[in-house]
């Protein structure tokens, strides 16, 4: 096993990468960030160097303790196509939020499951950002909105936010 600082290959807007950044921040794990632009030059994830690291050609990719871990969901949006992406994303997010809002009625405290941050919260915040990006109406989701607001006030969520990443375009920075 290798020792040393973990390395996260990430794209600022990737919700999957964001979840990993939140988890690392919550655990106080110092890491090196290597930006992988999913758009520039046809997608840097398709370079030979990155393919050698991650044959799936996706972010995030985390190298930690001699292990390389990867996962993503951008490929689904590419398959849906540009002309139907907004409608597809709105329908998928709304379907999930309808169920989640109902579930939260019995599980929520300050956060999704009680008063401690859980994996559910790490998933919620990036998904809410996706919903905002795809112009989902939040009127039917007061619990989701309230929990998201509380989570965004926490330092780990602020530090890991896409608008504060080294590869965030200037016009999208906080």
mmCIF file of C-alpha atoms in Angstrom:
data_model
loop_
_atom_site.group_PDB
_atom_site.id
_atom_site.type_symbol
_atom_site.label_atom_id
_atom_site.label_comp_id
_atom_site.label_asym_id
_atom_site.label_seq_id
_atom_site.Cartn_x
_atom_site.Cartn_y
_atom_site.Cartn_z
ATOM 1 C CA UNK A 1 0.000 0.000 0.000
ATOM 2 C CA UNK A 2 1.250 3.488 -0.807
ATOM 3 C CA UNK A 3 1.347 6.148 1.852
ATOM 4 C CA UNK A 4 0.848 9.829 1.240
ATOM 5 C CA UNK A 5 -1.828 12.297 0.351
ATOM 6 C CA UNK A 6 -4.885 10.981 -1.516
ATOM 7 C CA UNK A 7 -5.380 12.298 -5.048
ATOM 8 C CA UNK A 8 -8.840 13.184 -6.353
ATOM 9 C CA UNK A 9 -9.331 13.523 -10.109
ATOM 10 C CA UNK A 10 -12.397 15.723 -10.296
ATOM 11 C CA UNK A 11 -14.508 18.072 -12.402
ATOM 12 C CA UNK A 12 -15.902 21.083 -10.550
ATOM 13 C CA UNK A 13 -19.504 20.533 -11.666
ATOM 14 C CA UNK A 14 -19.630 16.743 -11.278
ATOM 15 C CA UNK A 15 -22.127 15.868 -8.542
ATOM 16 C CA UNK A 16 -20.338 12.566 -8.034
ATOM 17 C CA UNK A 17 -17.044 14.398 -7.496
ATOM 18 C CA UNK A 18 -18.778 16.818 -5.158
ATOM 19 C CA UNK A 19 -19.959 13.970 -2.909
ATOM 20 C CA UNK A 20 -16.377 12.731 -2.608
ATOM 21 C CA UNK A 21 -15.095 16.251 -1.824
ATOM 22 C CA UNK A 22 -17.743 16.631 0.904
ATOM 23 C CA UNK A 23 -16.820 13.272 2.444
ATOM 24 C CA UNK A 24 -13.103 14.089 2.430
ATOM 25 C CA UNK A 25 -13.796 17.506 3.994
ATOM 26 C CA UNK A 26 -16.074 16.034 6.670
ATOM 27 C CA UNK A 27 -13.407 13.504 7.586
ATOM 28 C CA UNK A 28 -10.705 16.179 7.573
ATOM 29 C CA UNK A 29 -8.681 14.297 4.948
ATOM 30 C CA UNK A 30 -6.207 16.535 3.153
ATOM 31 C CA UNK A 31 -6.000 15.628 -0.536
ATOM 32 C CA UNK A 32 -4.499 16.758 -3.807
ATOM 33 C CA UNK A 33 -6.963 17.813 -6.497
ATOM 34 C CA UNK A 34 -6.291 17.098 -10.163
ATOM 35 C CA UNK A 35 -8.891 18.817 -12.363
ATOM 36 C CA UNK A 36 -10.186 16.806 -15.330
ATOM 37 C CA UNK A 37 -12.177 19.008 -17.698
ATOM 38 C CA UNK A 38 -15.007 16.917 -19.144
ATOM 39 C CA UNK A 39 -15.631 19.378 -21.982
ATOM 40 C CA UNK A 40 -12.306 20.936 -23.023
ATOM 41 C CA UNK A 41 -10.480 19.257 -25.899
ATOM 42 C CA UNK A 42 -13.367 16.837 -26.373
ATOM 43 C CA UNK A 43 -13.081 15.735 -22.730
ATOM 44 C CA UNK A 44 -9.773 15.279 -20.915
ATOM 45 C CA UNK A 45 -11.105 12.028 -19.452
ATOM 46 C CA UNK A 46 -10.565 10.487 -22.902
ATOM 47 C CA UNK A 47 -6.807 11.171 -22.907
ATOM 48 C CA UNK A 48 -4.484 8.164 -22.942
ATOM 49 C CA UNK A 49 -3.000 9.185 -19.579
ATOM 50 C CA UNK A 50 -6.401 9.346 -17.899
ATOM 51 C CA UNK A 51 -7.590 6.121 -19.570
ATOM 52 C CA UNK A 52 -4.558 4.373 -18.058
ATOM 53 C CA UNK A 53 -5.717 5.587 -14.629
ATOM 54 C CA UNK A 54 -9.426 4.930 -15.182
ATOM 55 C CA UNK A 55 -10.451 2.746 -18.153
ATOM 56 C CA UNK A 56 -14.071 3.844 -17.598
ATOM 57 C CA UNK A 57 -12.982 7.416 -18.512
ATOM 58 C CA UNK A 58 -15.069 9.023 -15.742
ATOM 59 C CA UNK A 59 -14.708 11.275 -12.725
ATOM 60 C CA UNK A 60 -14.378 11.161 -9.850
ATOM 61 C CA UNK A 61 -11.352 8.970 -9.554
ATOM 62 C CA UNK A 62 -9.806 8.762 -6.102
ATOM 63 C CA UNK A 63 -6.371 7.291 -5.466
ATOM 64 C CA UNK A 64 -6.086 6.515 -1.759
ATOM 65 C CA UNK A 65 -3.972 3.999 0.167
ATOM 66 C CA UNK A 66 -2.786 2.364 -3.048
ATOM 67 C CA UNK A 67 -6.332 1.841 -4.331
ATOM 68 C CA UNK A 68 -8.026 3.612 -7.250
ATOM 69 C CA UNK A 69 -11.785 4.117 -6.938
ATOM 70 C CA UNK A 70 -14.066 5.597 -9.629
ATOM 71 C CA UNK A 71 -17.738 6.279 -10.389
ATOM 72 C CA UNK A 72 -19.869 8.783 -12.395
ATOM 73 C CA UNK A 73 -23.205 9.492 -14.120
ATOM 74 C CA UNK A 74 -22.392 12.069 -16.895
ATOM 75 C CA UNK A 75 -22.602 9.306 -19.511
ATOM 76 C CA UNK A 76 -26.369 9.082 -19.005
ATOM 77 C CA UNK A 77 -26.907 12.749 -19.888
ATOM 78 C CA UNK A 78 -24.797 12.302 -23.007
ATOM 79 C CA UNK A 79 -26.947 9.353 -24.106
ATOM 80 C CA UNK A 80 -30.173 11.295 -23.561
ATOM 81 C CA UNK A 81 -29.060 13.962 -26.029
ATOM 82 C CA UNK A 82 -28.941 17.735 -25.910
ATOM 83 C CA UNK A 83 -32.474 18.348 -27.195
ATOM 84 C CA UNK A 84 -34.189 16.227 -24.517
ATOM 85 C CA UNK A 85 -31.698 16.656 -21.656
ATOM 86 C CA UNK A 86 -33.647 19.372 -19.763
ATOM 87 C CA UNK A 87 -36.968 17.514 -19.825
ATOM 88 C CA UNK A 88 -35.348 14.167 -18.990
ATOM 89 C CA UNK A 89 -33.372 15.658 -16.074
ATOM 90 C CA UNK A 90 -36.422 17.483 -14.687
ATOM 91 C CA UNK A 91 -38.523 14.310 -14.820
ATOM 92 C CA UNK A 92 -35.822 12.147 -13.219
ATOM 93 C CA UNK A 93 -35.099 14.646 -10.445
ATOM 94 C CA UNK A 94 -38.771 15.374 -9.766
ATOM 95 C CA UNK A 95 -39.546 11.671 -9.493
ATOM 96 C CA UNK A 96 -36.784 11.195 -6.942
ATOM 97 C CA UNK A 97 -37.628 14.366 -5.014
ATOM 98 C CA UNK A 98 -41.326 13.422 -4.796
ATOM 99 C CA UNK A 99 -40.363 10.183 -3.051
ATOM 100 C CA UNK A 100 -37.633 11.789 -0.936
ATOM 101 C CA UNK A 101 -39.840 14.612 0.328
ATOM 102 C CA UNK A 102 -42.298 11.988 1.554
ATOM 103 C CA UNK A 103 -39.569 9.857 3.188
ATOM 104 C CA UNK A 104 -38.066 12.880 4.932
ATOM 105 C CA UNK A 105 -41.342 13.452 6.761
ATOM 106 C CA UNK A 106 -40.450 10.483 8.963
ATOM 107 C CA UNK A 107 -36.614 10.598 8.974
ATOM 108 C CA UNK A 108 -35.568 14.247 9.002
ATOM 109 C CA UNK A 109 -34.181 16.164 11.908
ATOM 110 C CA UNK A 110 -31.768 18.977 11.129
ATOM 111 C CA UNK A 111 -30.599 16.816 8.237
ATOM 112 C CA UNK A 112 -31.973 13.940 6.149
ATOM 113 C CA UNK A 113 -31.695 11.319 8.885
ATOM 114 C CA UNK A 114 -31.824 12.953 12.285
ATOM 115 C CA UNK A 115 -29.403 15.594 13.488
ATOM 116 C CA UNK A 116 -26.111 14.156 12.224
ATOM 117 C CA UNK A 117 -24.788 14.425 8.668
ATOM 118 C CA UNK A 118 -25.137 11.096 6.862
ATOM 119 C CA UNK A 119 -24.442 9.743 3.393
ATOM 120 C CA UNK A 120 -27.973 10.816 2.442
ATOM 121 C CA UNK A 121 -26.944 14.444 2.998
ATOM 122 C CA UNK A 122 -23.800 14.023 0.893
ATOM 123 C CA UNK A 123 -26.068 12.883 -1.942
ATOM 124 C CA UNK A 124 -28.784 15.487 -1.364
ATOM 125 C CA UNK A 125 -26.779 18.695 -1.797
ATOM 126 C CA UNK A 126 -25.272 17.870 -5.213
ATOM 127 C CA UNK A 127 -28.667 16.625 -6.418
ATOM 128 C CA UNK A 128 -30.334 19.867 -5.313
ATOM 129 C CA UNK A 129 -27.661 21.754 -7.260
ATOM 130 C CA UNK A 130 -28.468 19.601 -10.296
ATOM 131 C CA UNK A 131 -32.156 20.379 -9.803
ATOM 132 C CA UNK A 132 -31.399 24.103 -9.691
ATOM 133 C CA UNK A 133 -29.231 23.796 -12.796
ATOM 134 C CA UNK A 134 -32.084 22.043 -14.631
ATOM 135 C CA UNK A 135 -34.679 24.551 -13.355
ATOM 136 C CA UNK A 136 -36.760 22.201 -11.185
ATOM 137 C CA UNK A 137 -39.548 23.972 -9.249
ATOM 138 C CA UNK A 138 -38.838 23.602 -5.506
ATOM 139 C CA UNK A 139 -42.283 24.663 -4.307
ATOM 140 C CA UNK A 140 -43.366 21.027 -3.607
ATOM 141 C CA UNK A 141 -40.141 20.313 -1.677
ATOM 142 C CA UNK A 142 -40.005 22.475 1.466
ATOM 143 C CA UNK A 143 -38.217 19.839 3.575
ATOM 144 C CA UNK A 144 -35.568 19.203 0.928
ATOM 145 C CA UNK A 145 -35.036 22.951 0.562
ATOM 146 C CA UNK A 146 -34.722 23.501 4.316
ATOM 147 C CA UNK A 147 -32.252 20.639 4.821
ATOM 148 C CA UNK A 148 -30.202 21.749 1.825
ATOM 149 C CA UNK A 149 -29.952 25.270 3.258
ATOM 150 C CA UNK A 150 -28.715 23.914 6.618
ATOM 151 C CA UNK A 151 -26.158 21.672 4.930
ATOM 152 C CA UNK A 152 -24.805 24.466 2.736
ATOM 153 C CA UNK A 153 -24.064 26.424 5.918
ATOM 154 C CA UNK A 154 -21.599 23.718 7.039
ATOM 155 C CA UNK A 155 -17.916 24.300 6.298
ATOM 156 C CA UNK A 156 -17.365 20.934 4.569
ATOM 157 C CA UNK A 157 -20.162 21.667 2.104
ATOM 158 C CA UNK A 158 -18.906 25.219 1.506
ATOM 159 C CA UNK A 159 -15.295 24.121 0.894
ATOM 160 C CA UNK A 160 -16.366 21.373 -1.492
ATOM 161 C CA UNK A 161 -18.869 23.495 -3.449
ATOM 162 C CA UNK A 162 -18.350 23.499 -7.238
ATOM 163 C CA UNK A 163 -17.996 27.304 -7.294
ATOM 164 C CA UNK A 164 -14.897 27.031 -5.076
ATOM 165 C CA UNK A 165 -12.904 24.423 -6.997
ATOM 166 C CA UNK A 166 -9.591 25.135 -8.738
ATOM 167 C CA UNK A 167 -11.043 24.213 -12.138
ATOM 168 C CA UNK A 168 -14.211 26.312 -11.795
ATOM 169 C CA UNK A 169 -14.454 28.817 -14.665
ATOM 170 C CA UNK A 170 -14.046 32.412 -13.485
ATOM 171 C CA UNK A 171 -17.623 33.359 -14.364
ATOM 172 C CA UNK A 172 -18.995 30.581 -12.111
ATOM 173 C CA UNK A 173 -16.783 31.247 -9.057
ATOM 174 C CA UNK A 174 -18.214 32.434 -5.748
#
